[in-house]
XYZ file of C-alpha atoms in Angstrom:
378
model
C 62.423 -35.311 23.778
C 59.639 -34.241 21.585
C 59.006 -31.223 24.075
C 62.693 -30.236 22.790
C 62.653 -30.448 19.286
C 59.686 -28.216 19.311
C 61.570 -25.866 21.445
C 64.854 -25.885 19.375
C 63.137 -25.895 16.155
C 59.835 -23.838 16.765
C 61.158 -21.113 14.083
C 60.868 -23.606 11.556
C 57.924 -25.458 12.519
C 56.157 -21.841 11.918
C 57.105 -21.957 8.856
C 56.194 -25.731 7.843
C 52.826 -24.785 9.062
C 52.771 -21.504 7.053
C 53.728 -23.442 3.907
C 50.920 -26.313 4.658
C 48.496 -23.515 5.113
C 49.898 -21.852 1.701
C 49.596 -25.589 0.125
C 45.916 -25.581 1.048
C 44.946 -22.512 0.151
C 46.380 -23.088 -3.672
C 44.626 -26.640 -3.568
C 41.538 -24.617 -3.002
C 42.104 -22.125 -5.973
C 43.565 -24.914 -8.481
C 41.271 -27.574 -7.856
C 37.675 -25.601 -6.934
C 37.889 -22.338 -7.706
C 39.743 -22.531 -11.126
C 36.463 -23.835 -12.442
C 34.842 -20.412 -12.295
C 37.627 -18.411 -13.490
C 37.487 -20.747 -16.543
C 33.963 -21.717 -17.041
C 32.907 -21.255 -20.830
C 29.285 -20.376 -21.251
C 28.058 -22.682 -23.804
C 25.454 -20.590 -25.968
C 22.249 -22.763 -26.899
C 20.596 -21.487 -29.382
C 17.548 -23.917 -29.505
C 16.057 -25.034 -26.014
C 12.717 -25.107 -24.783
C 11.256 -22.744 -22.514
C 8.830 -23.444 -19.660
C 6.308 -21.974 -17.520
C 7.752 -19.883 -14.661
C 6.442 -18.832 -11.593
C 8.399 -16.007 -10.235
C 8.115 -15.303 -6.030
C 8.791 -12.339 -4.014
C 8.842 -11.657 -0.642
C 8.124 -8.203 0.654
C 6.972 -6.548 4.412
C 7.543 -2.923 4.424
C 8.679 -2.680 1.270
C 7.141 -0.404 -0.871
C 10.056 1.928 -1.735
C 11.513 -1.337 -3.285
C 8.862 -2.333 -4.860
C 7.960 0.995 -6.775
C 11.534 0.674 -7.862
C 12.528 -2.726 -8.658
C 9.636 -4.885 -9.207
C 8.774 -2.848 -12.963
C 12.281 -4.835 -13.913
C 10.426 -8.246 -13.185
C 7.446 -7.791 -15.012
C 8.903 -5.863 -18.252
C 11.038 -9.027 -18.591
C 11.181 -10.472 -22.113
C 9.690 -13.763 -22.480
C 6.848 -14.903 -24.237
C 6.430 -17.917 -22.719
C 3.834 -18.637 -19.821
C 4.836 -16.410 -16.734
C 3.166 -15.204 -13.376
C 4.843 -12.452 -10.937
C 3.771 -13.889 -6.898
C 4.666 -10.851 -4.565
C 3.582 -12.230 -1.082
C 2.990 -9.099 1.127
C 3.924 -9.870 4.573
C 2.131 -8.336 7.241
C 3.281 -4.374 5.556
C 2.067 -1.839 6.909
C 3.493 0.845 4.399
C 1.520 1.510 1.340
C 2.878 -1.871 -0.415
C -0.742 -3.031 -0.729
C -2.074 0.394 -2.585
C 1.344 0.187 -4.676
C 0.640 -3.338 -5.512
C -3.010 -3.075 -6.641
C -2.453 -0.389 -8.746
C 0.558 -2.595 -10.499
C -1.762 -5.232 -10.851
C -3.993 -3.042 -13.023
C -1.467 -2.620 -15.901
C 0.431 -5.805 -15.269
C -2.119 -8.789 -15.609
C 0.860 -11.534 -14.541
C 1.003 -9.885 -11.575
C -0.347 -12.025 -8.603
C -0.601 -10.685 -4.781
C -1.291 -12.747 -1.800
C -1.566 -10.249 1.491
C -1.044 -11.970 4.888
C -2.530 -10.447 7.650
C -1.179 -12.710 10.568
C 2.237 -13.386 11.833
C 2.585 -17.171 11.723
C 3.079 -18.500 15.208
C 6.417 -20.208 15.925
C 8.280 -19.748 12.250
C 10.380 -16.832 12.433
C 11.851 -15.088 9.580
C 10.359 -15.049 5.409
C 9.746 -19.226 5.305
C 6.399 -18.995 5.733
C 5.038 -16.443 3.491
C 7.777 -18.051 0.877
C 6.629 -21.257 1.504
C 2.763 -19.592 0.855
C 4.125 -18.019 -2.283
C 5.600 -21.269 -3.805
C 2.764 -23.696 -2.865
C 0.151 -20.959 -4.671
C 2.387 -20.782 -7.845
C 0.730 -22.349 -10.860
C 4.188 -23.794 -12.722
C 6.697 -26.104 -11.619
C 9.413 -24.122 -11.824
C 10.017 -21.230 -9.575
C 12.097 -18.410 -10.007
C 12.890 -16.478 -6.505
C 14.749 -12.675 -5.926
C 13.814 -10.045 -3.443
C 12.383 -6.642 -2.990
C 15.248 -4.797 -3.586
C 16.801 -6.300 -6.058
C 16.266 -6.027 -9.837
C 17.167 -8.048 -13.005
C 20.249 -6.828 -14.538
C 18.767 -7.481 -17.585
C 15.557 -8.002 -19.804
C 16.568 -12.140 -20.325
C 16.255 -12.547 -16.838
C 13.814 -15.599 -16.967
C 14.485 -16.851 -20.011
C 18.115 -16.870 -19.199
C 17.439 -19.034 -15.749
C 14.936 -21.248 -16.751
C 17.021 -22.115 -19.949
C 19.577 -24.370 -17.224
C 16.161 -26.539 -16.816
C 17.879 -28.703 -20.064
C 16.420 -31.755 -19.123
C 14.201 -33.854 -15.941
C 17.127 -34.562 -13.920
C 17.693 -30.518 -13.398
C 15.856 -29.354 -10.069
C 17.934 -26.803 -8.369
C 19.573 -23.456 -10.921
C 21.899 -21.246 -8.380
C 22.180 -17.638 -9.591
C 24.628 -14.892 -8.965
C 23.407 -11.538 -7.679
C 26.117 -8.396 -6.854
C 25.202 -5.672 -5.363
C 25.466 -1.851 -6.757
C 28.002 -0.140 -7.636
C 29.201 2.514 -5.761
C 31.967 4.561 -5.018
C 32.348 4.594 -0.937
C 34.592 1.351 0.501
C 31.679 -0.052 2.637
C 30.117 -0.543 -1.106
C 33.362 -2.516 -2.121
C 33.997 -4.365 0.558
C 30.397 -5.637 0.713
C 30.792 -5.967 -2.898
C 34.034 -8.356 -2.597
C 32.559 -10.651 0.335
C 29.635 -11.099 -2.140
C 32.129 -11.927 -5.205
C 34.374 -14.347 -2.239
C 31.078 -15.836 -1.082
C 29.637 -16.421 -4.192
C 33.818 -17.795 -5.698
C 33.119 -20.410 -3.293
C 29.523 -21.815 -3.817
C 29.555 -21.544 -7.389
C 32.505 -23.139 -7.639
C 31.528 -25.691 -5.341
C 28.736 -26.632 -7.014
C 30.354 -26.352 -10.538
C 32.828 -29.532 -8.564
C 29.280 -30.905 -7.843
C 28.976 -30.005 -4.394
C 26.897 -27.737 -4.241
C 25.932 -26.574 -0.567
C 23.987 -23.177 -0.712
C 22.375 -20.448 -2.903
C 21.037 -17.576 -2.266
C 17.684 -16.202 -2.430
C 18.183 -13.179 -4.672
C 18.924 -14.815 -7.594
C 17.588 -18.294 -7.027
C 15.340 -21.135 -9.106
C 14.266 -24.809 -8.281
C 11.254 -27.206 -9.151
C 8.100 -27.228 -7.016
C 8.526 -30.920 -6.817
C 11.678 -30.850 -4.988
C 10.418 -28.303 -2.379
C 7.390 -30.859 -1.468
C 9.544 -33.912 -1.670
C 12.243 -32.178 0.777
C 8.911 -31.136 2.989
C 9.483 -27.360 1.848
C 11.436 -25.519 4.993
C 9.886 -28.181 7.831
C 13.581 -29.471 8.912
C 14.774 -25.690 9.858
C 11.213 -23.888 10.346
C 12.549 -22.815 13.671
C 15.768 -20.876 12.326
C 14.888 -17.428 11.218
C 17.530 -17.605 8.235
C 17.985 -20.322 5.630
C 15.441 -20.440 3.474
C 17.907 -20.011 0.496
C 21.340 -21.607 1.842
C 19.758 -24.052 4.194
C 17.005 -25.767 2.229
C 19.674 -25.835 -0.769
C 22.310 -27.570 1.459
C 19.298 -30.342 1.798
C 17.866 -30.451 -1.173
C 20.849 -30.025 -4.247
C 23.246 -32.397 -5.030
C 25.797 -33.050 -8.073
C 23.388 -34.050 -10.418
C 20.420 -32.098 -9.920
C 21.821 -28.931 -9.493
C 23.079 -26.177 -12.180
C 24.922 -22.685 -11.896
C 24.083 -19.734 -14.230
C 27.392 -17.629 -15.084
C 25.765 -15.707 -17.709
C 25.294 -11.823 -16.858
C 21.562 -11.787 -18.276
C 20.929 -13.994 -15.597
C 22.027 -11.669 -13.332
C 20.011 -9.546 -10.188
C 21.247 -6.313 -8.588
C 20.352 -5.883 -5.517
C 20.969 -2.619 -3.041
C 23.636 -2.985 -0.744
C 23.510 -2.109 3.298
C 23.690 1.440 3.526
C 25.923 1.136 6.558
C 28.242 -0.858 8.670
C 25.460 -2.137 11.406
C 23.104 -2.773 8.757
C 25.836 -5.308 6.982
C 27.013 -7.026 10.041
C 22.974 -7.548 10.732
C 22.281 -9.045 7.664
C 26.273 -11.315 7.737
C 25.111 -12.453 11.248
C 21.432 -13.547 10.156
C 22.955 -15.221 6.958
C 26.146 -16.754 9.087
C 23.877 -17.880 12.356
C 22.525 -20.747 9.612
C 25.924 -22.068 8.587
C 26.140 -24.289 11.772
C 23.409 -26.070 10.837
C 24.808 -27.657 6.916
C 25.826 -30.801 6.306
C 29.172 -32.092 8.275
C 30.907 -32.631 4.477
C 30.303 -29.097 4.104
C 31.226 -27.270 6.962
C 34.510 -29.355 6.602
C 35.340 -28.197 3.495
C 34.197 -24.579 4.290
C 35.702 -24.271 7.714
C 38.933 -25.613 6.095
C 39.391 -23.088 3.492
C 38.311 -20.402 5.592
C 40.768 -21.643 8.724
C 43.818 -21.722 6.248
C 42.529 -17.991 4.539
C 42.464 -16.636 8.194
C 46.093 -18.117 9.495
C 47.769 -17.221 6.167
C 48.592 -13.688 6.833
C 49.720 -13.989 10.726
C 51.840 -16.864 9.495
C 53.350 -15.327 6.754
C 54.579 -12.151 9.279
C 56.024 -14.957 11.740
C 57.775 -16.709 9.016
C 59.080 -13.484 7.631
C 60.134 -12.014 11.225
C 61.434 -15.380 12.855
C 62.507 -18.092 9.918
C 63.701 -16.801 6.573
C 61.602 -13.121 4.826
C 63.114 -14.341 1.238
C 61.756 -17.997 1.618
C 58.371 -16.827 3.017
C 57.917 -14.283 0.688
C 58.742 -16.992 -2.480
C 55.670 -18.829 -0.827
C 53.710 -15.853 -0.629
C 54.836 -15.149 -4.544
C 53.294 -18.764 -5.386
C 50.000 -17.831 -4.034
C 49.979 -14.342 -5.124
C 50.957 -15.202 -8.800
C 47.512 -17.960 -8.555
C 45.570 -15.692 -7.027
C 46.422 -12.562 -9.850
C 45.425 -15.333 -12.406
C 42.032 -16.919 -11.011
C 40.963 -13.652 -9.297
C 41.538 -11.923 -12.761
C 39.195 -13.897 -14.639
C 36.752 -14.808 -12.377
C 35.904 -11.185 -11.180
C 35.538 -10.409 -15.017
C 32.747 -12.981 -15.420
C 30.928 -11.651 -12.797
C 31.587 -8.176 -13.959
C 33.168 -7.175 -10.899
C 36.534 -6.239 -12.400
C 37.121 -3.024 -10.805
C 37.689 -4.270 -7.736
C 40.807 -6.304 -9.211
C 42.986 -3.589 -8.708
C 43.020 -3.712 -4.703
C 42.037 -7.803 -4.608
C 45.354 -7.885 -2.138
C 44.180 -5.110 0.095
C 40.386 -7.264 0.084
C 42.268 -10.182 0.487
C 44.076 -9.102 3.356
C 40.693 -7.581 4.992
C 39.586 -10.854 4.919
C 41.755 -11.562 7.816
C 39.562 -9.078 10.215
C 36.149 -9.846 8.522
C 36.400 -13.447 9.955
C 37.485 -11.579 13.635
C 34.360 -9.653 13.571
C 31.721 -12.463 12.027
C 32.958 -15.502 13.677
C 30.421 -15.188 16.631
C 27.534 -15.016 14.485
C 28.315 -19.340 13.910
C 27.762 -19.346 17.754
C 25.225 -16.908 18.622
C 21.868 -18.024 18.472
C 20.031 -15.873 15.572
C 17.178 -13.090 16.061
C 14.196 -14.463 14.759
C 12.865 -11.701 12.914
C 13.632 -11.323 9.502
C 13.783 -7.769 8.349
């Protein structure tokens, strides 16, 4: 009997799933990522600032380095700062480079490692050197090759420390503009990527960050046992120790552009699906809450297309495509305003055609979830 109905009726079943699918997808923009879109900045203009210890991470890097790290120590605050760059094993001419930035820029602080640590693949452990040296609680972390988008870098970040219960600030950091499509479709995964755990957090549950553009308290890196839990997993050092350690009332975002960090996209098409399958290779190992409500949203984002062409082609084109209107009209709205506070609003224009691509990104970077990661870093 039931073996019939879905025979007679399969037409229509398509579409009942297509609309359920359409339902969830507009749950997810309405209810999470609405907050983004519509997040005022409130503008303090008295709060304290603190000591910051700002770590890098570099091996090989000395290209980077000449170009980006001027941009960290230039930065405008008075307060007390250090710069720690952690030179990892390099055997470019990061070390010369460094030294004679040291000369000029006194906050400047270099630790050189000179031995691979045994059995901890990837940047953990010269991070986790770089954070245990720092002098101040609060640490401020970025990479190589990126560079603040602004002067107010640090004092922009550090200013979400507002009071003790604040461990855990998650930054934004796009990528370059430029004019090929590789740029803007790297560019939109970061802005869809970043949509998601900004918002998530901003709903207070927060479940990653990422390392380019990210702060926390010494304290909580001890009391969490720094990277022990996932020293055997080449990635995660941002996204997986955040996943452990924040939580809804510990953790803040920072929306304002002087808080932002540019860093250089990958120059080609195997260097981006390298770096997607080191960062995605660590999603199997958050918290079951949060691969539910990730795998969820990105289930219903990857059916929504196929289903909408089945609807169209086999139930009714006018009723599918008043369904697709629905989403399309939301999506115009938050996609609008959200990729103008993030200053990405040039890519607005083709958000459908991203939006669509979408469809084939999770094709090609589903495997990475499965496959077990490379455990170099770089």
């Amino acid at each position: 009997m039931k073996i019939t109905f879905f025979i007679e009726n399969w037409r229509f079943i398509i579409f009942i799933v297509f609309a359920i699918i359409t339902f969830l997808q507009v749950f997810y923009y309405l209810f999470f990522f609405s907050r983004l879109a519509f997040h005022k900045q409130k503008k303090t203009k008295y709060y304290q600032t603190h000591p910051v210890s700002i770590v890098i991470c570099a091996r090989d890097e000395a290209g980077n380095l000449a170009d980006n790290l001027p941009g960290v120590l230039v930065q405008n605050y008075k307060s007390t700062h250090e710069v720690i760059v952690v030179n990892d094993n390099s055997f470019d001419d990061s070390k010369y480079l460094l030294e004679e930035l040291k000369k000029t820029f006194k906050q400047l602080n270099v630790i050189e490692l000179i031995q691979e640590a045994k059995l901890i693949p990837g940047k953990k452990y010269p991070l986790a050197i770089g954070i245990k040296s720092a002098k101040h609680e609060i640490v401020l972390l970025t990479d190589a090759d990126c560079i603040p988008a602004s002067e107010f870098w640090i004092e922009s970040m550090q200013s979400k420390y507002t009071d003790d219960k604040i461990e855990i600030v998650l930054g934004y950091s796009p990528h370059h503009k430029q004019k090929s499509l590789l740029n803007k479709l790297i560019r939109w995964e970061t802005f869809h990527s970043a949509i998601q755990y900004l918002s998530y957090a901003m709903a207070g549950i927060p479940y990653m960050g990422v390392g380019r553009n990210l702060s926390y308290k010494k304290n909580v890196f001890f009391r969490h046992k720094g990277f022990a839990s996932h020293n055997n997993i080449p990635g995660g050092d941002d996204d997986l120790f955040i996943n452990a350690a924040a939580n809804k009332k510990n953790t803040k975002v920072n929306l304002d552009p002087d808080s932002f960090t540019l860093s250089k996209p990958a120059k080609s098409w195997k260097q981006w699906r390298l770096q997607k399958n080191r960062h995605y290779s660590a999603g199997k190992y958050y918290k079951t809450k949060h691969k539910i409500l990730l795998g969820i949203y990105s289930l219903s984002h990857f059916l929504f297309f196929p289903l909408l062409f089945l609807s169209c082609v086999f139930f009714n084109w006018e009723i599918a495509l008043i369904v697709f209107g629905i989403r399309f009209l939301i999506q115009i709205i938050i996609y609008f305003f959200a990729l103008k506070k993030l200053n990405e609003r040039d890519l607005f224009p083709l958000f459908l055609f991203y939006d669509l691509w979408m469809f084939f990104y999770y094709l090609i970077f589903f495997p990475a979830l499965i496959r077990k990661p490379k455990p170099a870093w770089k």
